[in-house]
PDB file of C-alpha atoms and ligand atoms in Angstrom:
ATOM      1  CA  UNK A   1      33.253 -16.374  43.360  1.00 74.00           C
ATOM      2  CA  UNK A   2      35.390 -14.546  45.989  1.00 80.00           C
ATOM      3  CA  UNK A   3      37.143 -16.233  48.910  1.00 88.00           C
ATOM      4  CA  UNK A   4      35.949 -15.148  52.273  1.00 91.00           C
ATOM      5  CA  UNK A   5      39.027 -12.887  52.872  1.00 91.00           C
ATOM      6  CA  UNK A   6      38.557 -11.232  49.431  1.00 90.00           C
ATOM      7  CA  UNK A   7      34.831 -10.640  50.170  1.00 92.00           C
ATOM      8  CA  UNK A   8      35.730  -9.164  53.537  1.00 95.00           C
ATOM      9  CA  UNK A   9      38.402  -6.830  51.978  1.00 94.00           C
ATOM     10  CA  UNK A  10      35.880  -5.705  49.312  1.00 95.00           C
ATOM     11  CA  UNK A  11      33.216  -4.994  51.968  1.00 96.00           C
ATOM     12  CA  UNK A  12      35.795  -2.982  53.957  1.00 97.00           C
ATOM     13  CA  UNK A  13      36.704  -0.965  50.889  1.00 97.00           C
ATOM     14  CA  UNK A  14      33.017  -0.298  50.131  1.00 98.00           C
ATOM     15  CA  UNK A  15      32.464   0.995  53.664  1.00 98.00           C
ATOM     16  CA  UNK A  16      35.604   3.190  53.535  1.00 98.00           C
ATOM     17  CA  UNK A  17      34.471   4.742  50.175  1.00 98.00           C
ATOM     18  CA  UNK A  18      30.870   5.110  51.492  1.00 98.00           C
ATOM     19  CA  UNK A  19      32.050   7.028  54.600  1.00 98.00           C
ATOM     20  CA  UNK A  20      34.185   9.409  52.487  1.00 98.00           C
ATOM     21  CA  UNK A  21      31.261  10.032  50.044  1.00 98.00           C
ATOM     22  CA  UNK A  22      28.776  10.632  52.890  1.00 97.00           C
ATOM     23  CA  UNK A  23      31.147  13.096  54.576  1.00 97.00           C
ATOM     24  CA  UNK A  24      31.783  14.968  51.273  1.00 98.00           C
ATOM     25  CA  UNK A  25      28.036  15.242  50.514  1.00 97.00           C
ATOM     26  CA  UNK A  26      27.295  16.323  54.100  1.00 96.00           C
ATOM     27  CA  UNK A  27      29.965  19.031  53.996  1.00 96.00           C
ATOM     28  CA  UNK A  28      28.761  20.337  50.572  1.00 96.00           C
ATOM     29  CA  UNK A  29      24.911  20.444  50.645  1.00 95.00           C
ATOM     30  CA  UNK A  30      23.105  21.199  47.383  1.00 96.00           C
ATOM     31  CA  UNK A  31      21.793  19.341  44.360  1.00 97.00           C
ATOM     32  CA  UNK A  32      24.496  20.699  42.005  1.00 97.00           C
ATOM     33  CA  UNK A  33      27.320  19.361  44.100  1.00 97.00           C
ATOM     34  CA  UNK A  34      25.465  16.037  44.695  1.00 97.00           C
ATOM     35  CA  UNK A  35      25.125  15.479  40.952  1.00 98.00           C
ATOM     36  CA  UNK A  36      28.630  16.596  39.978  1.00 97.00           C
ATOM     37  CA  UNK A  37      30.137  14.624  42.801  1.00 98.00           C
ATOM     38  CA  UNK A  38      29.527  11.365  40.865  1.00 98.00           C
ATOM     39  CA  UNK A  39      32.301  12.601  38.602  1.00 98.00           C
ATOM     40  CA  UNK A  40      34.741  11.511  41.400  1.00 98.00           C
ATOM     41  CA  UNK A  41      33.546   7.951  40.926  1.00 98.00           C
ATOM     42  CA  UNK A  42      34.234   8.190  37.205  1.00 98.00           C
ATOM     43  CA  UNK A  43      37.727   9.697  37.723  1.00 98.00           C
ATOM     44  CA  UNK A  44      38.441   6.959  40.313  1.00 97.00           C
ATOM     45  CA  UNK A  45      37.561   4.189  37.908  1.00 96.00           C
ATOM     46  CA  UNK A  46      39.548   5.906  35.075  1.00 96.00           C
ATOM     47  CA  UNK A  47      42.599   5.980  37.443  1.00 95.00           C
ATOM     48  CA  UNK A  48      42.144   2.308  38.257  1.00 93.00           C
ATOM     49  CA  UNK A  49      42.222   1.491  34.589  1.00 90.00           C
ATOM     50  CA  UNK A  50      45.259   3.773  33.978  1.00 89.00           C
ATOM     51  CA  UNK A  51      47.153   2.127  36.873  1.00 87.00           C
ATOM     52  CA  UNK A  52      46.474  -1.297  35.459  1.00 84.00           C
ATOM     53  CA  UNK A  53      47.915  -0.182  32.138  1.00 83.00           C
ATOM     54  CA  UNK A  54      51.066   1.126  33.927  1.00 84.00           C
ATOM     55  CA  UNK A  55      51.412  -2.361  35.527  1.00 83.00           C
ATOM     56  CA  UNK A  56      51.767  -3.683  32.013  1.00 78.00           C
ATOM     57  CA  UNK A  57      48.226  -5.029  31.657  1.00 73.00           C
ATOM     58  CA  UNK A  58      46.933  -3.217  28.568  1.00 77.00           C
ATOM     59  CA  UNK A  59      43.372  -4.054  27.957  1.00 86.00           C
ATOM     60  CA  UNK A  60      42.082  -4.803  24.411  1.00 89.00           C
ATOM     61  CA  UNK A  61      39.485  -1.980  24.535  1.00 89.00           C
ATOM     62  CA  UNK A  62      40.053   0.850  22.052  1.00 88.00           C
ATOM     63  CA  UNK A  63      38.108   3.487  20.203  1.00 91.00           C
ATOM     64  CA  UNK A  64      35.940   1.982  17.538  1.00 90.00           C
ATOM     65  CA  UNK A  65      35.508  -1.332  19.307  1.00 88.00           C
ATOM     66  CA  UNK A  66      31.934  -1.138  20.613  1.00 90.00           C
ATOM     67  CA  UNK A  67      31.082  -4.786  21.337  1.00 88.00           C
ATOM     68  CA  UNK A  68      30.025  -4.017  24.867  1.00 90.00           C
ATOM     69  CA  UNK A  69      27.748  -1.087  23.772  1.00 93.00           C
ATOM     70  CA  UNK A  70      24.915  -3.488  22.969  1.00 91.00           C
ATOM     71  CA  UNK A  71      24.764  -4.850  26.521  1.00 90.00           C
ATOM     72  CA  UNK A  72      22.370  -3.560  29.098  1.00 92.00           C
ATOM     73  CA  UNK A  73      23.958  -0.632  30.957  1.00 95.00           C
ATOM     74  CA  UNK A  74      22.701   0.524  34.378  1.00 96.00           C
ATOM     75  CA  UNK A  75      23.232   3.903  35.869  1.00 97.00           C
ATOM     76  CA  UNK A  76      22.729   5.515  39.277  1.00 97.00           C
ATOM     77  CA  UNK A  77      20.349   8.486  39.447  1.00 97.00           C
ATOM     78  CA  UNK A  78      23.173  10.973  39.837  1.00 98.00           C
ATOM     79  CA  UNK A  79      24.871   9.586  36.714  1.00 98.00           C
ATOM     80  CA  UNK A  80      21.651   9.916  34.674  1.00 98.00           C
ATOM     81  CA  UNK A  81      21.133  13.486  35.969  1.00 98.00           C
ATOM     82  CA  UNK A  82      24.770  14.320  35.135  1.00 98.00           C
ATOM     83  CA  UNK A  83      24.339  13.151  31.522  1.00 98.00           C
ATOM     84  CA  UNK A  84      21.033  14.941  31.202  1.00 97.00           C
ATOM     85  CA  UNK A  85      22.611  18.132  32.484  1.00 96.00           C
ATOM     86  CA  UNK A  86      25.239  18.008  29.769  1.00 97.00           C
ATOM     87  CA  UNK A  87      22.753  17.063  27.055  1.00 97.00           C
ATOM     88  CA  UNK A  88      20.663  20.096  28.086  1.00 95.00           C
ATOM     89  CA  UNK A  89      23.581  22.341  27.209  1.00 95.00           C
ATOM     90  CA  UNK A  90      23.665  21.120  23.608  1.00 96.00           C
ATOM     91  CA  UNK A  91      21.805  22.918  20.852  1.00 96.00           C
ATOM     92  CA  UNK A  92      18.016  22.572  20.622  1.00 96.00           C
ATOM     93  CA  UNK A  93      18.282  20.539  17.482  1.00 97.00           C
ATOM     94  CA  UNK A  94      20.828  18.220  18.985  1.00 96.00           C
ATOM     95  CA  UNK A  95      18.745  17.787  22.065  1.00 96.00           C
ATOM     96  CA  UNK A  96      15.723  16.804  19.939  1.00 96.00           C
ATOM     97  CA  UNK A  97      17.889  14.208  18.099  1.00 96.00           C
ATOM     98  CA  UNK A  98      18.997  12.821  21.489  1.00 96.00           C
ATOM     99  CA  UNK A  99      15.385  12.626  22.656  1.00 96.00           C
ATOM    100  CA  UNK A 100      14.353  10.926  19.500  1.00 96.00           C
ATOM    101  CA  UNK A 101      17.154   8.314  19.762  1.00 96.00           C
ATOM    102  CA  UNK A 102      16.287   7.617  23.397  1.00 96.00           C
ATOM    103  CA  UNK A 103      12.574   7.281  22.652  1.00 96.00           C
ATOM    104  CA  UNK A 104      13.349   4.939  19.775  1.00 94.00           C
ATOM    105  CA  UNK A 105      15.596   2.909  22.052  1.00 94.00           C
ATOM    106  CA  UNK A 106      12.776   2.592  24.567  1.00 94.00           C
ATOM    107  CA  UNK A 107      10.395   1.478  21.894  1.00 93.00           C
ATOM    108  CA  UNK A 108      12.841  -1.177  20.621  1.00 92.00           C
ATOM    109  CA  UNK A 109      13.526  -2.446  24.087  1.00 92.00           C
ATOM    110  CA  UNK A 110       9.751  -2.652  24.797  1.00 92.00           C
ATOM    111  CA  UNK A 111       9.349  -4.811  21.687  1.00 91.00           C
ATOM    112  CA  UNK A 112      11.762  -7.320  23.184  1.00 86.00           C
ATOM    113  CA  UNK A 113      13.524  -9.646  20.713  1.00 81.00           C
ATOM    114  CA  UNK A 114      16.607 -11.693  21.046  1.00 82.00           C
ATOM    115  CA  UNK A 115      19.117  -9.113  19.959  1.00 83.00           C
ATOM    116  CA  UNK A 116      19.469  -5.999  22.093  1.00 86.00           C
ATOM    117  CA  UNK A 117      19.723  -2.760  20.043  1.00 91.00           C
ATOM    118  CA  UNK A 118      23.024  -0.819  20.385  1.00 94.00           C
ATOM    119  CA  UNK A 119      23.171   1.982  23.004  1.00 96.00           C
ATOM    120  CA  UNK A 120      21.311   5.153  21.915  1.00 96.00           C
ATOM    121  CA  UNK A 121      24.501   7.052  22.581  1.00 97.00           C
ATOM    122  CA  UNK A 122      26.618   5.001  20.225  1.00 96.00           C
ATOM    123  CA  UNK A 123      27.378   6.935  17.058  1.00 95.00           C
ATOM    124  CA  UNK A 124      29.719   5.743  14.265  1.00 94.00           C
ATOM    125  CA  UNK A 125      31.079   3.132  16.707  1.00 93.00           C
ATOM    126  CA  UNK A 126      32.036   5.845  19.186  1.00 96.00           C
ATOM    127  CA  UNK A 127      30.455   6.896  22.465  1.00 97.00           C
ATOM    128  CA  UNK A 128      28.907  10.320  21.932  1.00 97.00           C
ATOM    129  CA  UNK A 129      28.786  11.012  25.730  1.00 97.00           C
ATOM    130  CA  UNK A 130      32.289   9.703  26.361  1.00 96.00           C
ATOM    131  CA  UNK A 131      33.247  12.320  29.037  1.00 96.00           C
ATOM    132  CA  UNK A 132      30.093  11.581  31.088  1.00 97.00           C
ATOM    133  CA  UNK A 133      29.643   7.890  30.337  1.00 97.00           C
ATOM    134  CA  UNK A 134      28.591   6.013  33.434  1.00 98.00           C
ATOM    135  CA  UNK A 135      30.716   3.876  35.780  1.00 97.00           C
ATOM    136  CA  UNK A 136      29.336   0.688  34.317  1.00 96.00           C
ATOM    137  CA  UNK A 137      30.900   1.617  30.907  1.00 96.00           C
ATOM    138  CA  UNK A 138      34.121   2.851  32.418  1.00 96.00           C
ATOM    139  CA  UNK A 139      34.840  -0.255  34.330  1.00 94.00           C
ATOM    140  CA  UNK A 140      34.001  -2.634  31.412  1.00 91.00           C
ATOM    141  CA  UNK A 141      37.231  -4.135  30.137  1.00 89.00           C
ATOM    142  CA  UNK A 142      38.593  -7.262  28.431  1.00 89.00           C
ATOM    143  CA  UNK A 143      41.877  -8.655  27.368  1.00 88.00           C
ATOM    144  CA  UNK A 144      40.406 -10.168  24.223  1.00 87.00           C
ATOM    145  CA  UNK A 145      38.463  -8.240  21.558  1.00 89.00           C
ATOM    146  CA  UNK A 146      37.680 -11.627  19.935  1.00 88.00           C
ATOM    147  CA  UNK A 147      36.020 -12.897  23.086  1.00 88.00           C
ATOM    148  CA  UNK A 148      33.808  -9.715  23.254  1.00 87.00           C
ATOM    149  CA  UNK A 149      32.927  -9.995  19.544  1.00 87.00           C
ATOM    150  CA  UNK A 150      31.828 -13.580  19.995  1.00 84.00           C
ATOM    151  CA  UNK A 151      29.812 -12.619  23.079  1.00 80.00           C
ATOM    152  CA  UNK A 152      31.717 -15.178  25.174  1.00 78.00           C
ATOM    153  CA  UNK A 153      30.091 -15.948  28.446  1.00 76.00           C
ATOM    154  CA  UNK A 154      33.384 -15.367  30.290  1.00 82.00           C
ATOM    155  CA  UNK A 155      35.636 -12.400  29.277  1.00 85.00           C
ATOM    156  CA  UNK A 156      39.284 -12.380  30.306  1.00 85.00           C
ATOM    157  CA  UNK A 157      39.351  -9.647  32.835  1.00 86.00           C
ATOM    158  CA  UNK A 158      41.608  -8.393  35.644  1.00 85.00           C
ATOM    159  CA  UNK A 159      40.264  -9.204  39.134  1.00 87.00           C
ATOM    160  CA  UNK A 160      42.070  -6.341  40.728  1.00 87.00           C
ATOM    161  CA  UNK A 161      40.418  -3.835  38.306  1.00 90.00           C
ATOM    162  CA  UNK A 162      37.038  -5.404  38.839  1.00 91.00           C
ATOM    163  CA  UNK A 163      37.367  -5.355  42.695  1.00 93.00           C
ATOM    164  CA  UNK A 164      38.667  -1.765  42.772  1.00 95.00           C
ATOM    165  CA  UNK A 165      35.926  -0.476  40.449  1.00 95.00           C
ATOM    166  CA  UNK A 166      33.258  -2.427  42.381  1.00 96.00           C
ATOM    167  CA  UNK A 167      34.409  -0.926  45.662  1.00 97.00           C
ATOM    168  CA  UNK A 168      34.259   2.575  44.213  1.00 97.00           C
ATOM    169  CA  UNK A 169      30.868   2.007  42.510  1.00 97.00           C
ATOM    170  CA  UNK A 170      29.180   0.237  45.448  1.00 97.00           C
ATOM    171  CA  UNK A 171      30.821   2.527  48.031  1.00 98.00           C
ATOM    172  CA  UNK A 172      29.603   5.641  46.205  1.00 97.00           C
ATOM    173  CA  UNK A 173      26.068   4.245  46.100  1.00 97.00           C
ATOM    174  CA  UNK A 174      26.327   3.504  49.825  1.00 97.00           C
ATOM    175  CA  UNK A 175      27.511   7.060  50.539  1.00 97.00           C
ATOM    176  CA  UNK A 176      24.566   8.579  48.656  1.00 97.00           C
ATOM    177  CA  UNK A 177      22.132   6.265  50.466  1.00 96.00           C
ATOM    178  CA  UNK A 178      23.570   7.314  53.784  1.00 96.00           C
ATOM    179  CA  UNK A 179      22.700  10.864  52.868  1.00 96.00           C
ATOM    180  CA  UNK A 180      19.105   9.723  52.047  1.00 96.00           C
ATOM    181  CA  UNK A 181      19.653   9.966  48.293  1.00 97.00           C
ATOM    182  CA  UNK A 182      18.318   7.282  46.025  1.00 92.00           C
ATOM    183  CA  UNK A 183      21.102   5.228  44.493  1.00 89.00           C
ATOM    184  CA  UNK A 184      18.962   2.517  42.815  1.00 92.00           C
ATOM    185  CA  UNK A 185      20.277   1.813  39.383  1.00 95.00           C
ATOM    186  CA  UNK A 186      18.061   1.915  36.213  1.00 96.00           C
ATOM    187  CA  UNK A 187      18.628   1.115  32.587  1.00 95.00           C
ATOM    188  CA  UNK A 188      20.646   3.837  30.965  1.00 97.00           C
ATOM    189  CA  UNK A 189      18.363   5.098  28.127  1.00 96.00           C
ATOM    190  CA  UNK A 190      15.229   5.013  30.339  1.00 96.00           C
ATOM    191  CA  UNK A 191      16.940   6.882  33.160  1.00 97.00           C
ATOM    192  CA  UNK A 192      18.418   9.595  30.971  1.00 97.00           C
ATOM    193  CA  UNK A 193      15.112   9.989  29.054  1.00 97.00           C
ATOM    194  CA  UNK A 194      13.290  10.429  32.314  1.00 96.00           C
ATOM    195  CA  UNK A 195      15.845  13.043  33.525  1.00 97.00           C
ATOM    196  CA  UNK A 196      15.596  14.946  30.284  1.00 96.00           C
ATOM    197  CA  UNK A 197      11.827  15.008  30.093  1.00 95.00           C
ATOM    198  CA  UNK A 198      11.186  15.946  33.743  1.00 96.00           C
ATOM    199  CA  UNK A 199      12.584  19.373  34.627  1.00 93.00           C
ATOM    200  CA  UNK A 200      11.961  18.637  38.311  1.00 96.00           C
ATOM    201  CA  UNK A 201      13.786  15.302  38.351  1.00 96.00           C
ATOM    202  CA  UNK A 202      16.981  16.644  39.952  1.00 97.00           C
ATOM    203  CA  UNK A 203      15.327  18.699  42.686  1.00 96.00           C
ATOM    204  CA  UNK A 204      12.895  15.797  43.454  1.00 95.00           C
ATOM    205  CA  UNK A 205      15.794  13.396  43.770  1.00 96.00           C
ATOM    206  CA  UNK A 206      17.666  15.727  46.119  1.00 96.00           C
ATOM    207  CA  UNK A 207      14.599  16.619  48.220  1.00 94.00           C
ATOM    208  CA  UNK A 208      15.103  13.352  50.113  1.00 87.00           C
ATOM    209  CA  UNK A 209      18.520  14.364  51.295  1.00 88.00           C
ATOM    210  CA  UNK A 210      19.019  14.185  55.072  1.00 82.00           C
ATOM    211  CA  UNK A 211      19.820  17.628  56.616  1.00 73.00           C
TER     212      UNK A 211
HETATM  213  S1  SF4 B 301      27.209   5.179  27.174  1.00 85.12           S
HETATM  214 FE1  SF4 B 301      28.827   5.143  25.630  1.00 85.12          FE
HETATM  215  S2  SF4 B 301      30.295   3.541  26.336  1.00 85.12           S
HETATM  216 FE2  SF4 B 301      28.345   3.249  27.420  1.00 85.12          FE
HETATM  217  S3  SF4 B 301      27.192   1.735  26.227  1.00 85.12           S
HETATM  218 FE3  SF4 B 301      26.527   3.768  25.522  1.00 85.12          FE
HETATM  219  S4  SF4 B 301      27.829   4.257  23.793  1.00 85.12           S
HETATM  220 FE4  SF4 B 301      28.853   2.509  24.965  1.00 85.12          FE
END
């Protein structure tokens, strides 16, 4: 729970980011730019994590630790479209494997159950879409791998990282919304599967943009 002054500072940061995002999208019309622009959000979160490490706050997260890759991940439409765009550039065989993994994931999620299946993009304990993974994955961090492995209700995290990432993520969503573009988040595998199966997904998403 944030204090009133922290909540006000967060809201001000969200609005600052939102205004910058709206201005950039307005100055650079077009669906290609609008999709690729979400990469700025990803770079911003990566920088936030790198700055925290420089402050002497190394997180416990490292390659091969995938405890958080069995949690629900949500993505914005631009993020799902960006991932789909990169998957489309893979070989036809690889794309078929991706589609199969995503459909299987959807089927497992539809069956319910108490244990959530690992992310469809997790392969050999590594993220197979690491350069394009969404903001939700980039901002996830913990100072205790043990706490993650035991699925502790509260993970030891850095409030400054969380606040900075939140401002970037919510501010970017606001900026897209102010341009008329849908920013409603969706479950990762469902959103990417939809973007891969529907060739018109990107153009339909961008059709709502305000001129
Ligand atoms: S997209 Fe990558 S980092 Fe995110 S949950 Fe899936 S495998 Fe893990």
